[in-house]
XYZ file of N, CA and C in Angstrom:
651
model
N 92.483 86.693 92.319
C 92.327 87.997 93.017
C 92.983 87.895 94.357
N 93.742 88.974 94.764
C 94.446 88.942 96.022
C 93.584 89.157 97.132
N 93.324 88.335 98.092
C 92.354 88.465 99.158
C 92.982 88.404 100.594
N 94.293 88.210 100.723
C 94.873 88.061 101.893
C 94.751 89.309 102.782
N 94.633 90.528 102.279
C 94.608 91.703 102.930
C 93.183 91.832 103.593
N 92.174 91.099 103.095
C 90.739 91.395 103.463
C 90.136 90.337 104.331
N 91.003 89.156 104.514
C 90.697 87.943 105.286
C 91.579 87.736 106.370
N 91.440 88.192 107.588
C 92.489 87.880 108.488
C 93.053 86.407 108.779
N 91.985 85.579 108.436
C 92.342 84.124 108.707
C 92.945 83.590 107.440
N 93.372 84.178 106.475
C 93.875 83.781 105.123
C 95.124 82.816 105.323
N 95.958 83.273 106.154
C 97.256 82.475 106.495
C 97.031 81.121 107.061
N 95.954 80.809 107.550
C 95.482 79.694 108.185
C 94.785 78.703 107.416
N 94.501 79.088 106.175
C 93.871 78.296 105.122
C 94.980 77.489 104.489
N 94.572 76.340 103.889
C 95.428 75.585 103.003
C 95.578 76.418 101.668
N 96.668 75.788 100.924
C 96.907 76.580 99.619
C 95.697 76.259 98.723
N 95.097 75.125 98.718
C 94.079 74.771 97.854
C 92.866 75.557 98.273
N 92.532 75.822 99.506
C 91.529 76.687 99.948
C 91.595 78.049 99.615
N 92.910 78.677 99.518
C 93.237 79.842 99.229
C 92.944 80.013 97.687
N 93.401 79.077 96.980
C 93.249 79.176 95.576
C 91.742 79.120 95.077
N 90.907 78.314 95.816
C 89.599 78.190 95.536
C 88.902 79.442 95.911
N 89.166 80.273 96.806
C 88.623 81.504 97.102
C 88.971 82.520 96.087
N 90.358 82.704 95.974
C 90.833 83.598 95.097
C 90.407 83.382 93.630
N 90.266 82.162 93.237
C 90.089 81.774 91.913
C 88.651 82.087 91.487
N 87.706 81.955 92.424
C 86.218 82.224 92.103
C 85.845 83.694 92.656
N 86.594 84.324 93.209
C 86.198 85.741 93.604
C 86.061 86.539 92.332
N 85.058 87.450 92.235
C 84.833 88.264 91.169
C 84.849 89.660 91.543
N 85.556 90.506 90.866
C 85.437 91.960 91.188
C 84.248 92.573 90.577
N 83.595 93.440 91.437
C 82.356 94.053 90.841
C 82.368 95.552 91.327
N 82.071 96.543 90.285
C 82.057 97.790 90.501
C 80.521 98.233 90.628
N 80.178 98.931 91.703
C 78.769 99.432 91.909
C 78.738 100.858 92.074
N 77.657 101.571 91.607
C 77.584 102.977 91.682
C 76.747 103.335 92.935
N 76.935 104.629 93.249
C 76.307 105.111 94.514
C 74.810 104.967 94.231
N 74.009 104.279 95.274
C 72.676 104.192 95.135
C 72.271 102.849 94.596
N 73.016 101.971 94.062
C 72.841 100.726 93.513
C 72.460 99.690 94.528
N 71.385 98.884 94.375
C 71.202 97.954 95.424
C 71.949 96.647 94.990
N 72.700 96.147 95.856
C 73.651 95.033 95.733
C 73.001 93.664 96.178
N 72.231 93.741 97.183
C 71.591 92.652 97.743
C 70.230 92.966 98.270
N 69.088 92.267 97.856
C 67.805 92.732 98.091
C 67.173 91.595 98.894
N 66.683 91.850 100.078
C 65.941 90.938 100.999
C 66.949 89.647 101.268
N 66.296 88.476 100.936
C 66.867 87.219 101.252
C 67.826 86.617 100.183
N 68.095 87.479 99.092
C 68.886 87.089 98.028
C 70.240 86.582 98.477
N 70.806 85.610 97.801
C 71.955 84.979 98.266
C 73.078 85.624 97.249
N 73.604 86.829 97.552
C 74.436 87.285 96.444
C 75.940 86.776 96.699
N 76.384 86.322 97.878
C 77.683 85.773 98.055
C 78.316 86.736 99.070
N 79.452 86.216 99.566
C 80.218 87.050 100.528
C 80.819 88.309 99.819
N 80.571 89.545 100.381
C 81.121 90.741 99.846
C 82.321 91.279 100.637
N 83.437 91.564 99.980
C 84.449 92.187 100.480
C 84.643 93.525 99.958
N 84.612 94.664 100.825
C 84.759 95.945 100.366
C 86.180 96.310 100.051
N 86.503 96.559 98.847
C 87.825 96.770 98.401
C 88.005 98.409 98.465
N 86.880 99.198 97.883
C 86.908 100.502 98.114
C 85.381 101.079 98.261
N 85.279 102.154 98.888
C 83.959 102.756 98.858
C 83.293 102.476 100.351
N 81.933 102.445 100.057
C 81.109 102.446 101.354
C 79.747 101.969 101.061
N 79.343 100.919 101.881
C 78.061 100.348 101.722
C 77.163 100.523 102.877
N 75.742 100.416 102.784
C 74.903 100.486 103.753
C 73.902 99.284 103.791
N 73.727 98.574 105.111
C 72.892 97.610 105.200
C 71.567 98.065 105.936
N 70.379 97.778 105.360
C 69.295 98.316 106.054
C 68.042 97.353 106.028
N 67.121 97.623 106.896
C 65.944 96.709 106.762
C 64.684 97.647 106.394
N 63.551 96.966 106.011
C 62.586 97.662 105.415
C 61.244 97.273 106.092
N 60.517 98.168 106.668
C 59.227 97.917 107.293
C 58.249 97.478 106.386
N 56.975 96.742 106.847
C 56.032 96.611 105.925
C 55.404 97.861 105.190
N 55.575 99.005 105.910
C 55.022 100.226 105.390
C 56.007 100.822 104.464
N 57.273 100.280 104.257
C 58.245 100.962 103.364
C 59.239 101.771 104.059
N 59.257 101.867 105.411
C 60.243 102.739 106.072
C 61.454 101.943 106.271
N 62.632 102.709 105.904
C 63.969 101.999 105.907
C 64.587 102.453 107.313
N 65.391 101.497 107.785
C 66.383 101.868 108.903
C 67.672 101.227 108.746
N 68.874 101.946 108.806
C 70.191 101.555 108.588
C 70.455 100.807 109.873
N 71.019 99.498 109.722
C 71.361 98.665 110.866
C 72.984 98.386 110.973
N 73.690 98.792 109.846
C 75.178 98.788 110.039
C 75.615 99.335 108.652
N 76.945 99.799 108.601
C 77.496 100.357 107.427
C 78.859 99.594 107.193
N 79.308 99.508 106.100
C 80.538 98.834 105.611
C 81.475 99.635 104.917
N 82.857 99.678 105.319
C 83.801 100.522 104.859
C 84.911 99.637 104.156
N 86.028 100.235 103.658
C 87.077 99.573 103.079
C 87.636 98.569 103.903
N 87.774 97.265 103.506
C 88.258 96.101 104.147
C 87.253 95.502 105.032
N 86.050 95.916 105.056
C 85.024 95.280 105.707
C 84.394 94.017 105.044
N 83.820 93.116 105.608
C 83.220 91.915 104.984
C 81.712 91.906 105.280
N 80.885 91.716 104.315
C 79.542 91.663 104.395
C 79.027 90.241 104.432
N 78.693 89.712 105.596
C 78.304 88.239 105.742
C 76.933 87.935 105.389
N 76.159 88.937 105.673
C 74.549 88.717 105.478
C 74.204 88.517 104.053
N 75.130 88.914 103.298
C 74.821 88.847 101.757
C 74.982 87.404 101.281
N 75.494 86.568 102.211
C 75.759 85.230 101.907
C 75.075 84.399 102.944
N 74.120 84.823 103.586
C 73.393 84.286 104.843
C 72.736 82.935 104.540
N 72.422 82.614 103.219
C 71.917 81.415 102.626
C 72.693 80.220 103.060
N 74.142 80.484 103.244
C 74.864 79.413 103.371
C 74.963 78.937 104.902
N 74.388 79.760 105.752
C 74.271 79.386 107.178
C 72.995 78.686 107.518
N 73.106 77.629 107.998
C 71.928 76.688 108.111
C 70.927 77.295 109.027
N 69.637 77.494 108.579
C 68.485 77.855 109.383
C 68.483 79.391 109.590
N 69.379 80.045 108.878
C 69.362 81.570 109.108
C 69.135 82.312 107.824
N 68.234 83.083 107.963
C 67.786 83.953 106.764
C 67.684 85.463 107.197
N 68.242 86.420 106.443
C 68.107 87.678 106.812
C 67.490 88.537 105.678
N 66.603 89.293 105.969
C 65.894 90.192 104.880
C 66.618 91.630 105.020
N 67.819 91.616 104.706
C 68.631 92.715 104.756
C 68.830 93.220 103.341
N 68.816 94.652 103.111
C 69.076 95.124 101.902
C 70.546 95.809 101.954
N 71.350 95.681 100.996
C 72.639 96.246 100.937
C 72.660 97.097 99.711
N 73.020 98.365 100.110
C 73.150 99.482 98.986
C 74.493 100.290 99.002
N 74.924 100.581 97.862
C 76.161 101.339 97.841
C 75.928 102.789 98.265
N 76.619 103.271 99.314
C 76.481 104.665 99.704
C 77.361 105.621 98.947
N 78.292 105.036 98.347
C 79.314 105.728 97.435
C 79.810 104.739 96.296
N 80.225 105.293 95.303
C 80.743 104.393 94.239
C 81.845 103.481 94.897
N 81.626 102.147 94.665
C 82.497 101.210 95.454
C 82.931 100.111 94.431
N 84.132 99.491 94.981
C 84.874 98.262 94.295
C 84.493 97.127 95.355
N 84.021 96.107 94.833
C 83.775 94.813 95.721
C 84.505 93.674 95.183
N 84.718 92.620 95.969
C 85.064 91.326 95.666
C 84.017 90.452 96.121
N 83.375 89.650 95.274
C 82.308 88.729 95.646
C 82.709 87.376 95.557
N 82.678 86.741 96.589
C 83.007 85.109 96.699
C 81.603 84.455 96.747
N 81.439 83.666 95.779
C 80.148 82.830 95.621
C 80.015 82.071 96.761
N 78.654 82.178 97.193
C 78.226 81.452 98.648
C 78.589 80.001 98.660
N 78.400 79.334 97.556
C 78.735 77.897 97.495
C 80.093 77.395 97.735
N 81.015 78.291 97.164
C 82.388 78.252 97.305
C 82.827 78.432 98.823
N 82.334 79.495 99.442
C 82.617 79.880 100.665
C 82.192 78.826 101.716
N 80.906 78.306 101.532
C 80.475 77.469 102.370
C 81.057 76.162 102.399
N 81.625 75.682 101.124
C 82.329 74.361 101.018
C 83.596 74.449 101.830
N 84.444 75.607 101.727
C 85.629 75.793 102.605
C 85.287 75.978 104.015
N 84.217 76.739 104.316
C 83.633 76.897 105.659
C 83.504 75.478 106.345
N 83.093 74.530 105.687
C 82.770 73.117 106.319
C 84.052 72.257 106.510
N 85.116 72.698 105.645
C 86.417 72.138 105.861
C 87.368 72.755 106.763
N 87.280 73.926 106.975
C 88.308 74.777 107.653
C 87.726 75.289 109.149
N 88.272 74.768 110.197
C 87.861 75.401 111.514
C 88.252 76.847 111.542
N 89.397 77.260 111.318
C 89.896 78.764 111.316
C 88.871 79.526 110.661
N 88.310 79.053 109.413
C 87.345 79.954 108.834
C 86.022 79.914 109.324
N 85.623 78.951 109.913
C 84.433 78.560 110.599
C 84.446 79.581 111.824
N 85.527 79.541 112.628
C 85.550 80.405 113.811
C 85.647 81.935 113.503
N 86.222 82.218 112.382
C 86.304 83.599 111.856
C 84.904 84.086 111.519
N 84.176 83.213 110.834
C 82.840 83.521 110.407
C 81.800 83.673 111.570
N 81.924 82.913 112.508
C 81.020 83.025 113.763
C 81.423 84.317 114.401
N 82.539 84.754 114.535
C 82.991 86.030 115.101
C 82.349 87.129 114.399
N 82.450 87.041 113.038
C 81.899 88.229 112.268
C 80.261 88.138 112.569
N 79.695 87.098 112.621
C 78.216 87.034 112.740
C 77.957 87.673 114.265
N 78.760 87.147 115.255
C 78.503 87.672 116.634
C 78.667 89.192 116.625
N 79.633 89.703 115.821
C 79.908 91.097 115.819
C 78.726 91.903 115.221
N 78.136 91.350 114.163
C 76.971 92.034 113.549
C 75.928 91.900 114.401
N 75.638 90.907 115.038
C 74.405 90.786 116.062
C 74.579 91.753 117.099
N 75.941 91.958 117.513
C 76.077 92.957 118.596
C 75.720 94.416 118.058
N 76.115 94.629 116.728
C 75.695 95.977 116.267
C 74.168 96.060 116.132
N 73.519 95.020 115.844
C 72.096 95.194 115.869
C 71.429 95.379 117.158
N 71.927 94.581 118.110
C 71.511 94.786 119.633
C 71.709 96.230 120.155
N 72.817 96.705 119.695
C 73.234 98.119 120.264
C 72.149 99.169 119.602
N 71.790 98.892 118.204
C 70.813 99.651 117.648
C 69.454 99.615 118.248
N 69.086 98.489 118.604
C 67.743 98.146 119.385
C 67.821 98.925 120.660
N 68.878 98.789 121.374
C 68.972 99.549 122.651
C 68.775 100.917 122.454
N 69.543 101.585 121.340
C 69.459 102.989 121.164
C 67.945 103.406 120.798
N 67.173 102.552 120.229
C 65.767 102.892 119.729
C 64.913 102.910 120.898
N 65.052 101.892 121.794
C 64.348 101.674 122.997
C 64.527 102.722 124.076
N 65.895 102.940 124.220
C 66.145 103.814 125.508
C 66.570 105.196 125.120
N 66.927 105.534 123.924
C 67.453 106.902 123.645
C 66.399 107.656 122.835
N 66.039 108.988 123.356
C 65.185 109.837 122.721
C 65.716 110.113 121.262
N 64.917 110.669 120.478
C 65.238 110.880 118.950
C 66.189 112.052 118.745
N 66.062 113.019 119.701
C 67.060 114.158 119.694
C 68.599 113.664 119.914
N 68.659 112.788 120.875
C 69.975 112.113 121.048
C 70.600 111.322 119.933
N 69.665 110.529 119.425
C 70.065 109.693 118.375
C 70.370 110.371 117.095
N 69.710 111.377 116.848
C 70.017 112.312 115.644
C 71.247 113.070 115.861
N 71.447 113.580 117.052
C 72.815 114.220 117.318
C 73.955 113.375 117.174
N 73.808 112.072 117.678
C 74.954 111.254 117.629
C 75.133 110.815 116.137
N 74.025 110.717 115.379
C 74.287 110.340 113.930
C 74.922 111.477 113.209
N 74.718 112.635 113.388
C 75.320 113.847 112.777
C 76.769 113.751 113.053
N 77.130 113.538 114.219
C 78.497 113.571 114.684
C 79.304 112.271 114.141
N 78.514 111.223 113.956
C 79.299 110.170 113.337
C 79.525 110.349 111.754
N 78.434 110.954 111.050
C 78.622 111.395 109.762
C 79.722 112.380 109.422
N 79.895 113.367 110.365
C 80.955 114.170 110.180
C 82.352 113.482 110.448
N 82.276 112.647 111.295
C 83.626 111.785 111.548
C 83.990 110.924 110.340
N 82.977 110.393 109.717
C 83.184 109.495 108.420
C 83.619 110.375 107.273
N 82.889 111.582 107.153
C 83.182 112.338 105.914
C 84.334 113.361 106.191
N 84.842 113.522 107.420
C 85.894 114.455 107.690
C 85.617 115.833 107.552
N 84.348 116.178 107.712
C 83.907 117.594 107.611
C 82.620 117.729 108.473
N 82.346 119.062 108.929
C 81.251 119.291 109.686
C 80.091 119.763 108.725
N 80.328 119.837 107.390
C 79.295 120.246 106.461
C 78.875 118.978 105.759
N 77.734 118.615 105.962
C 77.187 117.254 105.599
C 76.252 117.509 104.363
N 76.623 116.847 103.227
C 75.701 116.929 102.039
C 74.832 115.812 102.131
N 73.656 116.103 102.703
C 72.489 115.080 103.030
C 71.195 115.774 103.055
N 70.172 115.087 102.842
C 68.760 115.423 102.964
C 68.150 115.008 104.143
N 67.079 115.594 104.476
C 66.161 115.199 105.691
C 65.723 113.865 105.557
N 65.355 113.512 104.271
C 64.757 112.213 103.903
C 65.858 111.214 104.067
N 67.191 111.454 103.659
C 68.328 110.409 103.856
C 68.378 110.265 105.411
N 68.414 111.240 106.082
C 68.636 110.993 107.638
C 67.553 110.212 108.141
N 66.417 110.488 107.785
C 65.152 109.617 108.124
C 65.294 108.156 107.817
N 65.785 107.908 106.555
C 65.967 106.504 106.153
C 67.043 105.842 106.943
N 68.150 106.512 107.420
C 69.129 106.038 108.288
C 68.630 105.557 109.670
N 67.748 106.578 110.201
C 67.274 106.390 111.715
C 65.853 105.834 111.838
N 65.307 105.495 110.614
C 63.984 104.832 110.605
C 62.745 105.874 111.172
N 62.896 107.086 110.819
C 61.765 108.026 111.266
C 61.382 108.745 109.993
N 60.143 109.342 109.950
C 59.770 109.966 108.759
C 60.502 111.309 108.577
N 60.483 111.755 107.318
C 61.281 112.964 106.965
C 60.761 114.220 107.783
N 59.279 114.219 107.981
C 58.881 115.242 108.660
C 59.427 115.527 110.363
N 59.476 114.202 110.934
C 60.153 114.303 112.175
C 61.543 114.781 112.289
N 62.231 114.265 111.307
C 63.587 114.759 111.165
C 63.799 116.240 111.035
N 62.880 116.677 110.024
C 62.976 118.252 109.751
C 62.534 119.036 110.981
N 61.632 118.674 111.783
C 61.222 119.355 112.947
C 62.388 119.359 113.871
N 63.093 118.291 114.084
C 64.070 118.168 115.047
C 65.345 119.057 114.610
N 65.701 118.878 113.296
C 66.705 119.782 112.757
C 66.521 121.222 112.886
N 65.182 121.597 112.774
C 64.861 123.018 112.865
C 65.005 123.441 114.357
N 64.682 122.547 115.238
C 64.964 122.748 116.719
C 66.433 122.964 116.880
N 67.360 122.099 116.359
C 68.755 122.143 116.568
C 69.303 123.466 116.027
N 68.571 124.006 114.892
C 69.156 125.175 114.412
C 68.771 126.351 115.188
N 67.528 126.282 115.888
C 67.103 127.394 116.816
C 68.084 127.408 117.958
N 68.625 126.267 118.340
C 69.458 126.155 119.488
C 70.888 126.430 119.146
N 71.180 126.797 117.916
C 72.464 127.161 117.452
C 73.422 126.013 117.309
N 72.967 124.831 117.040
C 73.715 123.500 117.039
C 74.028 123.196 115.510
N 73.160 123.545 114.680
C 73.395 123.397 113.194
C 72.968 124.628 112.425
N 73.329 124.427 111.098
C 72.796 125.586 110.055
C 72.352 124.769 109.029
N 71.115 124.952 108.577
C 70.528 124.204 107.532
C 70.311 125.047 106.113
N 70.482 124.261 105.064
C 70.284 124.766 103.801
C 69.833 123.706 102.898
N 69.563 124.065 101.742
C 69.024 122.815 100.824
C 70.059 121.809 100.591
N 69.646 120.558 100.985
C 70.598 119.366 100.791
C 71.959 119.441 101.668
N 71.824 120.198 102.727
C 73.063 120.410 103.572
C 72.691 120.638 104.947
N 73.503 120.007 105.824
C 73.426 120.306 107.391
C 74.729 120.580 107.789
N 74.903 121.867 108.319
C 76.174 122.219 108.892
C 76.385 122.157 110.399
N 77.175 121.488 110.874
C 77.313 121.393 112.382
C 78.135 122.732 112.783
N 77.486 123.639 113.700
C 78.108 124.708 114.071
C 78.618 124.812 115.479
N 77.947 123.808 116.303
C 78.272 123.621 117.691
C 78.555 122.190 118.010
N 79.659 121.702 117.678
C 79.998 120.126 117.859
C 79.939 119.963 119.313
N 80.524 120.677 120.110
C 80.477 120.438 121.528
C 79.006 120.259 122.052
N 78.217 121.201 121.543
C 76.796 121.054 122.083
C 76.104 119.910 121.589
N 76.228 119.502 120.319
C 75.638 118.340 119.952
C 76.286 117.019 120.615
N 77.624 117.124 120.960
C 78.188 116.115 121.664
C 77.549 115.903 123.124
N 77.284 116.978 123.701
C 76.647 117.076 125.029
C 75.126 116.467 124.971
N 74.503 116.986 123.861
C 73.127 116.259 123.792
C 73.206 114.868 123.391
N 74.126 114.295 122.654
C 74.096 113.013 122.243
C 74.490 112.130 123.482
N 75.235 112.570 124.412
C 75.776 111.808 125.476
C 74.763 111.896 126.729
């Protein structure tokens, strides 16, 4: 499998290391809503060839919260966290859209990781970046009110999808933001009363993008 386009450090690996990674990588097709990695399972390193994934955590009460999302050419390191000494992550990875993945077995990646300083540095950089994402999320939860977080998320979704008409439910928004559906519904109705959005079944349409942006900021 051709991996050079997905691993920036590829050119700094030896030919044998490249062949080991490419020769053991498996292409996997997943459907929207399919769980790819559950809790502390060691699925292997995931490379997103096409599509979109969502990584989230689950509270003891069963409430979900998205911690980051993965798009084409992104790498999911937490799915192979078992290869990192003393680090385990109970992160669930789900396909948000039909996706094509390359899966590198954790034992193969770990063996080359121990041989290659460039790959080790790259992996550490990826891990630091993901921790930064999580810390940013914690700051948002601690210091930003829910109306600002919801406004920012709607704007982010519109940018991702390329449209201000979002095909989503209140329950789905709640899962992303870690809030009950009822809380999301109340806030969306407030947004609608202020002329920021228009609501219909399974759809949220942004009608005042500038107003939402002012609220989010």
